[in-house]
Amino acid sequence: MSIHFDPEDLDPDLFTDAYTYIPSFDAAPCPVSSPVNKYVVVVIYSTVFLLNVVGNSLVILVLCYNRLKRSSTDIYLLNLALADLLFSVTLPFWAAYKGREWTFGIAMCKIVSILQEVNFYSGVFLLACISVDRYLAIVHATEFFTKKKHLVKIVTIAIWIISFGLSIPTIWFRDVFVSPKRGAVCHENLQENTEDWMLSIRIGRHVMGFFIPLLIMLFCYGFVIKTLVQTRNSQKQRAMKVILAVFFVFLVCWLPYNITVMVDSLMRKGHINETCLLRNQLNIALYITEVFGFTHSCINPILYAFIGHKFRHSFLTILANKGIISKDRLSSYGRSLSVMSSSAHTSTTI
């Protein structure tokens, strides 16, 4: 079936901003309407930016303050907070972009785009490492990586290098160009002879950079949960509560987007039959799930604050040492925390 498409019919608010690209006009034959008011998205991004900067800065402060007691999990969590804080740099640019067109030039387009991707890939790899670390510590009662922290540092450096490597196609293809109705846009600018190749890279990056680490996390946490249930050790169960919450929130925030991207890529390669209805639904899904994924960068500190008893205690200790709160208040909270004494099976801070 041949469908005529007029580029002027394309809604300018449906250009997505992360890990994807503008399709050719022939590949997107159906005009659609924006599912969310662009000013609502601007408010969301601005709020996420503020929560991200404040929350992750506090996490980094607490983890650095307890550097002598840091476990392997703490090192991964510190790098996770750094990745989210790095991502916060891009949010003001995307918020302004949602409100108008891209006005920051090609260089900033490439920089903020690669910061997004590095944040995403480093985040999923760090969470995978945390799951392996907890699997060894709880299921096999092995603290190998905890005792050899230099290996953990090598792993984290490797994660940053791999994340950057997976993001290199963004530097090559991301460009600023004029689109109908929208004006200047910041997206992958693909030619006909590069689109199929880029689609293959796109699928490979999402398989290696999301779905394989996800399988590792599901495997590790499945056995961790099974072991904790069998041992009926309430202290260990409390110790894992924050880590599991971090994992499940990441899953809820990013799995829908990655599934949508994979379906979109397979459809563009012809493995799924493209219809006008499906194209419209995918465009809307990409828009909404991407916004939802962006909010993830500010959620972890909220989880630490509301679920992580030791995180709150560490933060109150810093405030007490600086004279901001009284020592009596810290002692009172410390007594309530004593029933959850530090365990080798979890982070010493979170």
mmCIF file of C-alpha atoms in Angstrom, residues 22-328:
data_model
loop_
_atom_site.group_PDB
_atom_site.id
_atom_site.type_symbol
_atom_site.label_atom_id
_atom_site.label_comp_id
_atom_site.label_asym_id
_atom_site.label_seq_id
_atom_site.Cartn_x
_atom_site.Cartn_y
_atom_site.Cartn_z
ATOM 1 C CA ILE A 22 14.547 11.673 12.774
ATOM 2 C CA PRO A 23 13.251 9.205 10.193
ATOM 3 C CA SER A 24 13.140 10.059 6.537
ATOM 4 C CA PHE A 25 9.823 11.456 5.425
ATOM 5 C CA ASP A 26 9.128 8.351 3.379
ATOM 6 C CA ALA A 27 9.647 6.220 6.466
ATOM 7 C CA ALA A 28 7.068 8.133 8.513
ATOM 8 C CA PRO A 29 4.025 8.426 6.242
ATOM 9 C CA CYS A 30 1.433 9.443 8.797
ATOM 10 C CA PRO A 31 0.879 12.860 10.363
ATOM 11 C CA VAL A 32 0.290 12.729 14.109
ATOM 12 C CA SER A 33 -0.572 15.127 16.884
ATOM 13 C CA SER A 34 1.509 15.787 19.979
ATOM 14 C CA PRO A 35 0.349 13.678 22.981
ATOM 15 C CA VAL A 36 1.748 16.155 25.548
ATOM 16 C CA ASN A 37 1.795 19.934 25.570
ATOM 17 C CA LYS A 38 5.371 21.068 24.993
ATOM 18 C CA TYR A 39 5.224 23.519 27.892
ATOM 19 C CA VAL A 40 4.273 20.681 30.248
ATOM 20 C CA VAL A 41 7.425 18.875 29.091
ATOM 21 C CA VAL A 42 9.482 22.029 29.718
ATOM 22 C CA VAL A 43 8.166 22.149 33.301
ATOM 23 C CA ILE A 44 8.914 18.430 33.774
ATOM 24 C CA TYR A 45 12.488 18.777 32.498
ATOM 25 C CA SER A 46 13.085 21.867 34.653
ATOM 26 C CA THR A 47 11.792 20.085 37.767
ATOM 27 C CA VAL A 48 13.878 16.991 37.033
ATOM 28 C CA PHE A 49 16.931 19.217 36.574
ATOM 29 C CA LEU A 50 16.526 20.819 40.010
ATOM 30 C CA LEU A 51 15.843 17.521 41.793
ATOM 31 C CA ASN A 52 18.715 15.868 39.936
ATOM 32 C CA VAL A 53 21.298 18.503 40.884
ATOM 33 C CA VAL A 54 20.258 18.745 44.536
ATOM 34 C CA GLY A 55 19.653 15.029 45.098
ATOM 35 C CA ASN A 56 22.707 13.598 43.358
ATOM 36 C CA SER A 57 24.973 16.272 44.846
ATOM 37 C CA LEU A 58 23.858 15.133 48.308
ATOM 38 C CA VAL A 59 24.477 11.490 47.379
ATOM 39 C CA ILE A 60 27.999 12.318 46.202
ATOM 40 C CA LEU A 61 28.591 14.351 49.386
ATOM 41 C CA VAL A 62 27.525 11.453 51.621
ATOM 42 C CA LEU A 63 29.520 8.851 49.708
ATOM 43 C CA CYS A 64 32.665 10.995 49.625
ATOM 44 C CA TYR A 65 32.310 11.775 53.342
ATOM 45 C CA ASN A 66 32.320 8.034 54.070
ATOM 46 C CA ARG A 67 35.120 7.228 51.638
ATOM 47 C CA LEU A 68 37.096 5.176 54.195
ATOM 48 C CA LYS A 69 34.111 2.885 54.764
ATOM 49 C CA ARG A 70 33.002 2.641 51.133
ATOM 50 C CA SER A 71 32.088 -0.810 49.871
ATOM 51 C CA SER A 72 32.196 -1.941 46.251
ATOM 52 C CA THR A 73 28.483 -1.155 45.970
ATOM 53 C CA ASP A 74 29.148 2.374 47.230
ATOM 54 C CA ILE A 75 31.715 2.915 44.464
ATOM 55 C CA TYR A 76 29.181 1.870 41.831
ATOM 56 C CA LEU A 77 26.501 4.069 43.430
ATOM 57 C CA LEU A 78 28.905 7.009 43.483
ATOM 58 C CA ASN A 79 29.547 6.625 39.752
ATOM 59 C CA LEU A 80 25.807 6.236 39.163
ATOM 60 C CA ALA A 81 25.193 9.550 40.916
ATOM 61 C CA LEU A 82 27.993 11.165 38.882
ATOM 62 C CA ALA A 83 26.422 9.886 35.655
ATOM 63 C CA ASP A 84 23.021 11.298 36.628
ATOM 64 C CA LEU A 85 24.572 14.610 37.647
ATOM 65 C CA LEU A 86 26.378 14.748 34.312
ATOM 66 C CA PHE A 87 23.068 14.117 32.561
ATOM 67 C CA SER A 88 21.513 17.079 34.402
ATOM 68 C CA VAL A 89 23.732 19.376 32.300
ATOM 69 C CA THR A 90 21.702 18.445 29.223
ATOM 70 C CA LEU A 91 18.242 19.083 30.680
ATOM 71 C CA PRO A 92 18.189 22.906 30.409
ATOM 72 C CA PHE A 93 19.142 22.575 26.728
ATOM 73 C CA TRP A 94 16.384 20.037 26.038
ATOM 74 C CA ALA A 95 13.864 22.100 28.010
ATOM 75 C CA ALA A 96 14.667 25.180 25.912
ATOM 76 C CA TYR A 97 14.590 23.035 22.772
ATOM 77 C CA LYS A 98 11.119 21.725 23.591
ATOM 78 C CA GLY A 99 9.857 25.270 23.975
ATOM 79 C CA ARG A 100 11.384 26.512 20.705
ATOM 80 C CA GLU A 101 13.863 25.302 18.120
ATOM 81 C CA TRP A 102 17.508 24.307 18.622
ATOM 82 C CA THR A 103 19.525 27.530 18.974
ATOM 83 C CA PHE A 104 22.762 26.261 20.532
ATOM 84 C CA GLY A 105 24.725 25.227 17.457
ATOM 85 C CA ILE A 106 26.128 21.941 16.142
ATOM 86 C CA ALA A 107 28.863 21.542 18.778
ATOM 87 C CA MET A 108 26.449 21.741 21.725
ATOM 88 C CA CYS A 109 24.014 19.477 19.874
ATOM 89 C CA LYS A 110 26.677 16.767 19.723
ATOM 90 C CA ILE A 111 27.892 17.360 23.287
ATOM 91 C CA VAL A 112 24.522 17.218 25.041
ATOM 92 C CA SER A 113 23.437 14.260 22.889
ATOM 93 C CA ILE A 114 26.477 12.169 23.782
ATOM 94 C CA LEU A 115 26.122 13.093 27.475
ATOM 95 C CA GLN A 116 22.630 11.587 27.344
ATOM 96 C CA GLU A 117 23.822 8.344 25.875
ATOM 97 C CA VAL A 118 26.861 8.019 28.145
ATOM 98 C CA ASN A 119 24.560 8.529 31.127
ATOM 99 C CA PHE A 120 22.156 5.847 29.962
ATOM 100 C CA TYR A 121 24.734 3.178 29.127
ATOM 101 C CA SER A 122 26.925 3.823 32.171
ATOM 102 C CA GLY A 123 23.801 3.675 34.349
ATOM 103 C CA VAL A 124 22.669 0.286 33.094
ATOM 104 C CA PHE A 125 26.206 -1.169 33.240
ATOM 105 C CA LEU A 126 26.730 0.095 36.793
ATOM 106 C CA LEU A 127 23.427 -1.416 37.888
ATOM 107 C CA ALA A 128 24.473 -4.703 36.290
ATOM 108 C CA CYS A 129 27.750 -4.598 38.245
ATOM 109 C CA ILE A 130 25.847 -3.928 41.473
ATOM 110 C CA SER A 131 23.641 -6.956 40.785
ATOM 111 C CA VAL A 132 26.693 -9.191 40.214
ATOM 112 C CA ASP A 133 28.321 -7.795 43.364
ATOM 113 C CA ARG A 134 25.215 -8.545 45.473
ATOM 114 C CA TYR A 135 24.833 -11.975 43.841
ATOM 115 C CA LEU A 136 28.391 -12.966 44.840
ATOM 116 C CA ALA A 137 28.036 -11.502 48.335
ATOM 117 C CA ILE A 138 24.639 -12.981 49.225
ATOM 118 C CA VAL A 139 24.218 -16.132 47.141
ATOM 119 C CA HIS A 140 27.842 -17.304 47.260
ATOM 120 C CA ALA A 141 28.896 -15.403 50.417
ATOM 121 C CA THR A 142 31.905 -14.036 48.546
ATOM 122 C CA GLU A 143 33.247 -10.519 49.162
ATOM 123 C CA PHE A 144 36.001 -10.760 46.533
ATOM 124 C CA PHE A 145 35.350 -7.403 44.871
ATOM 125 C CA THR A 146 34.697 -5.680 48.173
ATOM 126 C CA LYS A 147 38.132 -6.678 49.430
ATOM 127 C CA LYS A 148 39.858 -5.763 46.147
ATOM 128 C CA LYS A 149 38.524 -2.273 45.539
ATOM 129 C CA HIS A 150 41.170 -1.511 42.952
ATOM 130 C CA LEU A 151 39.421 -4.052 40.696
ATOM 131 C CA VAL A 152 36.128 -2.227 41.214
ATOM 132 C CA LYS A 153 37.773 1.027 40.157
ATOM 133 C CA ILE A 154 39.136 -0.668 37.033
ATOM 134 C CA VAL A 155 35.656 -1.986 36.234
ATOM 135 C CA THR A 156 34.100 1.464 36.627
ATOM 136 C CA ILE A 157 36.733 3.025 34.354
ATOM 137 C CA ALA A 158 35.999 0.307 31.776
ATOM 138 C CA ILE A 159 32.273 1.078 32.052
ATOM 139 C CA TRP A 160 32.846 4.754 31.252
ATOM 140 C CA ILE A 161 35.060 3.858 28.274
ATOM 141 C CA ILE A 162 32.538 1.327 26.888
ATOM 142 C CA SER A 163 29.651 3.759 27.403
ATOM 143 C CA PHE A 164 31.510 6.421 25.473
ATOM 144 C CA GLY A 165 32.331 3.911 22.729
ATOM 145 C CA LEU A 166 28.677 2.971 22.319
ATOM 146 C CA SER A 167 27.863 6.677 22.012
ATOM 147 C CA ILE A 168 30.367 7.438 19.232
ATOM 148 C CA PRO A 169 27.761 7.070 16.409
ATOM 149 C CA THR A 170 25.934 10.002 17.992
ATOM 150 C CA ILE A 171 28.974 12.253 17.476
ATOM 151 C CA TRP A 172 29.217 11.181 13.855
ATOM 152 C CA PHE A 173 25.578 11.427 12.794
ATOM 153 C CA ARG A 174 24.077 14.078 15.107
ATOM 154 C CA ASP A 175 23.609 17.363 13.302
ATOM 155 C CA VAL A 176 21.569 20.563 13.315
ATOM 156 C CA PHE A 177 19.338 21.112 10.309
ATOM 157 C CA VAL A 178 16.049 22.781 9.407
ATOM 158 C CA SER A 179 12.828 20.751 9.437
ATOM 159 C CA PRO A 180 9.344 21.785 8.272
ATOM 160 C CA LYS A 181 7.414 23.888 10.803
ATOM 161 C CA ARG A 182 9.934 23.287 13.646
ATOM 162 C CA GLY A 183 12.911 25.208 12.369
ATOM 163 C CA ALA A 184 16.364 24.086 13.533
ATOM 164 C CA VAL A 185 16.419 20.600 15.062
ATOM 165 C CA CYS A 186 19.160 18.564 16.750
ATOM 166 C CA HIS A 187 18.978 14.957 15.536
ATOM 167 C CA GLU A 188 20.707 12.268 13.512
ATOM 168 C CA ASN A 189 20.866 13.517 9.952
ATOM 169 C CA LEU A 190 20.806 10.309 7.908
ATOM 170 C CA GLN A 191 21.181 9.955 4.186
ATOM 171 C CA GLU A 192 19.532 7.179 2.211
ATOM 172 C CA ASN A 193 22.765 5.171 1.951
ATOM 173 C CA THR A 194 23.431 5.294 5.726
ATOM 174 C CA GLU A 195 19.975 4.708 7.184
ATOM 175 C CA ASP A 196 20.015 0.890 7.035
ATOM 176 C CA TRP A 197 23.517 0.760 8.504
ATOM 177 C CA MET A 198 22.530 3.130 11.317
ATOM 178 C CA LEU A 199 19.454 1.034 12.076
ATOM 179 C CA SER A 200 21.642 -2.045 12.509
ATOM 180 C CA ILE A 201 23.967 -0.130 14.841
ATOM 181 C CA ARG A 202 20.970 1.182 16.735
ATOM 182 C CA ILE A 203 19.595 -2.324 17.334
ATOM 183 C CA GLY A 204 23.020 -3.647 18.356
ATOM 184 C CA ARG A 205 23.557 -0.816 20.831
ATOM 185 C CA HIS A 206 20.226 -1.418 22.543
ATOM 186 C CA VAL A 207 20.765 -5.185 22.691
ATOM 187 C CA MET A 208 24.278 -4.897 24.116
ATOM 188 C CA GLY A 209 23.685 -1.711 26.097
ATOM 189 C CA PHE A 210 20.336 -2.541 27.676
ATOM 190 C CA PHE A 211 18.809 -5.964 27.139
ATOM 191 C CA ILE A 212 21.912 -8.088 27.881
ATOM 192 C CA PRO A 213 22.690 -6.155 31.127
ATOM 193 C CA LEU A 214 18.991 -6.438 31.981
ATOM 194 C CA LEU A 215 19.146 -10.232 31.666
ATOM 195 C CA ILE A 216 22.211 -10.253 33.935
ATOM 196 C CA MET A 217 20.341 -8.181 36.532
ATOM 197 C CA LEU A 218 17.244 -10.382 36.379
ATOM 198 C CA PHE A 219 19.385 -13.516 36.805
ATOM 199 C CA CYS A 220 21.373 -12.118 39.737
ATOM 200 C CA TYR A 221 18.479 -10.540 41.599
ATOM 201 C CA GLY A 222 16.313 -13.603 41.035
ATOM 202 C CA PHE A 223 18.805 -15.743 42.968
ATOM 203 C CA VAL A 224 19.396 -12.990 45.533
ATOM 204 C CA ILE A 225 15.690 -12.754 46.333
ATOM 205 C CA LYS A 226 15.403 -16.560 46.463
ATOM 206 C CA THR A 227 18.338 -16.762 48.888
ATOM 207 C CA LEU A 228 16.998 -13.989 51.128
ATOM 208 C CA VAL A 229 13.561 -15.606 51.300
ATOM 209 C CA GLN A 230 15.066 -18.988 52.182
ATOM 210 C CA THR A 231 17.359 -17.610 54.884
ATOM 211 C CA ARG A 232 14.574 -15.456 56.374
ATOM 212 C CA ASN A 233 17.222 -13.008 57.538
ATOM 213 C CA SER A 234 15.370 -9.738 58.095
ATOM 214 C CA GLN A 235 18.616 -7.741 58.385
ATOM 215 C CA LYS A 236 19.809 -8.885 54.958
ATOM 216 C CA GLN A 237 16.359 -8.272 53.497
ATOM 217 C CA ARG A 238 16.372 -4.703 54.774
ATOM 218 C CA ALA A 239 19.903 -4.285 53.471
ATOM 219 C CA MET A 240 18.807 -5.183 49.933
ATOM 220 C CA LYS A 241 15.637 -3.104 49.954
ATOM 221 C CA VAL A 242 17.198 0.072 48.546
ATOM 222 C CA ILE A 243 19.267 -1.748 45.902
ATOM 223 C CA LEU A 244 16.234 -3.650 44.627
ATOM 224 C CA ALA A 245 14.177 -0.444 44.625
ATOM 225 C CA VAL A 246 16.840 1.271 42.507
ATOM 226 C CA PHE A 247 16.763 -1.645 40.051
ATOM 227 C CA PHE A 248 12.979 -1.800 39.746
ATOM 228 C CA VAL A 249 12.647 1.967 39.285
ATOM 229 C CA PHE A 250 15.239 1.851 36.514
ATOM 230 C CA LEU A 251 13.311 -0.999 34.923
ATOM 231 C CA VAL A 252 9.984 0.838 35.079
ATOM 232 C CA CYS A 253 11.468 4.074 33.718
ATOM 233 C CA TRP A 254 13.569 2.728 30.827
ATOM 234 C CA LEU A 255 12.166 -0.654 29.742
ATOM 235 C CA PRO A 256 9.099 0.825 27.946
ATOM 236 C CA TYR A 257 11.300 3.205 25.945
ATOM 237 C CA ASN A 258 13.782 0.532 24.923
ATOM 238 C CA ILE A 259 11.036 -1.867 23.849
ATOM 239 C CA THR A 260 9.453 0.926 21.799
ATOM 240 C CA VAL A 261 12.783 1.768 20.151
ATOM 241 C CA MET A 262 13.378 -1.881 19.250
ATOM 242 C CA VAL A 263 9.903 -2.208 17.709
ATOM 243 C CA ASP A 264 10.456 1.031 15.788
ATOM 244 C CA SER A 265 13.856 -0.148 14.501
ATOM 245 C CA LEU A 266 12.540 -3.561 13.445
ATOM 246 C CA MET A 267 9.644 -1.888 11.628
ATOM 247 C CA ARG A 268 11.965 0.489 9.776
ATOM 248 C CA LYS A 269 14.077 -2.485 8.663
ATOM 249 C CA GLY A 270 10.947 -4.162 7.316
ATOM 250 C CA HIS A 271 10.738 -6.985 9.884
ATOM 251 C CA ILE A 272 7.406 -5.601 11.145
ATOM 252 C CA ASN A 273 4.734 -4.458 8.730
ATOM 253 C CA GLU A 274 4.343 -0.678 8.936
ATOM 254 C CA THR A 275 0.848 0.762 8.999
ATOM 255 C CA CYS A 276 -0.368 4.295 9.521
ATOM 256 C CA LEU A 277 -1.914 3.347 12.882
ATOM 257 C CA LEU A 278 1.222 1.607 14.149
ATOM 258 C CA ARG A 279 3.460 4.490 13.036
ATOM 259 C CA ASN A 280 1.295 6.994 14.912
ATOM 260 C CA GLN A 281 1.228 4.810 18.031
ATOM 261 C CA LEU A 282 5.018 4.338 17.975
ATOM 262 C CA ASN A 283 5.690 8.064 17.538
ATOM 263 C CA ILE A 284 3.477 8.854 20.512
ATOM 264 C CA ALA A 285 5.013 6.023 22.565
ATOM 265 C CA LEU A 286 8.554 7.231 21.792
ATOM 266 C CA TYR A 287 7.637 10.739 22.892
ATOM 267 C CA ILE A 288 5.993 9.722 26.178
ATOM 268 C CA THR A 289 8.403 6.956 27.198
ATOM 269 C CA GLU A 290 11.402 9.182 26.509
ATOM 270 C CA VAL A 291 10.057 11.912 28.803
ATOM 271 C CA PHE A 292 9.353 9.236 31.416
ATOM 272 C CA GLY A 293 12.895 7.877 31.069
ATOM 273 C CA PHE A 294 14.372 11.350 31.545
ATOM 274 C CA THR A 295 12.735 11.586 34.985
ATOM 275 C CA HIS A 296 14.748 8.583 36.176
ATOM 276 C CA SER A 297 17.887 10.664 36.733
ATOM 277 C CA CYS A 298 16.403 12.369 39.804
ATOM 278 C CA ILE A 299 14.651 9.386 41.431
ATOM 279 C CA ASN A 300 17.537 7.456 43.027
ATOM 280 C CA PRO A 301 18.341 10.143 45.656
ATOM 281 C CA ILE A 302 14.644 10.198 46.588
ATOM 282 C CA LEU A 303 14.762 6.419 47.111
ATOM 283 C CA TYR A 304 17.867 6.734 49.281
ATOM 284 C CA ALA A 305 16.228 9.463 51.383
ATOM 285 C CA PHE A 306 12.950 7.623 51.984
ATOM 286 C CA ILE A 307 14.151 3.998 52.148
ATOM 287 C CA GLY A 308 17.854 4.168 52.989
ATOM 288 C CA HIS A 309 18.117 4.462 56.779
ATOM 289 C CA LYS A 310 21.909 4.502 56.698
ATOM 290 C CA PHE A 311 21.929 7.200 54.026
ATOM 291 C CA ARG A 312 19.799 9.427 56.247
ATOM 292 C CA HIS A 313 22.059 8.693 59.207
ATOM 293 C CA SER A 314 25.176 9.544 57.193
ATOM 294 C CA PHE A 315 23.610 12.790 56.012
ATOM 295 C CA LEU A 316 22.535 13.727 59.555
ATOM 296 C CA THR A 317 26.080 12.973 60.747
ATOM 297 C CA ILE A 318 27.458 15.488 58.269
ATOM 298 C CA LEU A 319 24.919 18.093 59.415
ATOM 299 C CA ALA A 320 25.771 17.425 63.071
ATOM 300 C CA ASN A 321 29.504 17.718 62.439
ATOM 301 C CA LYS A 322 28.888 21.059 60.721
ATOM 302 C CA GLY A 323 26.771 22.247 63.649
ATOM 303 C CA ILE A 324 23.582 22.496 61.587
ATOM 304 C CA ILE A 325 21.660 20.053 63.827
ATOM 305 C CA SER A 326 22.200 18.999 67.426
ATOM 306 C CA LYS A 327 24.200 15.938 68.462
ATOM 307 C CA ASP A 328 21.185 14.785 70.504
#
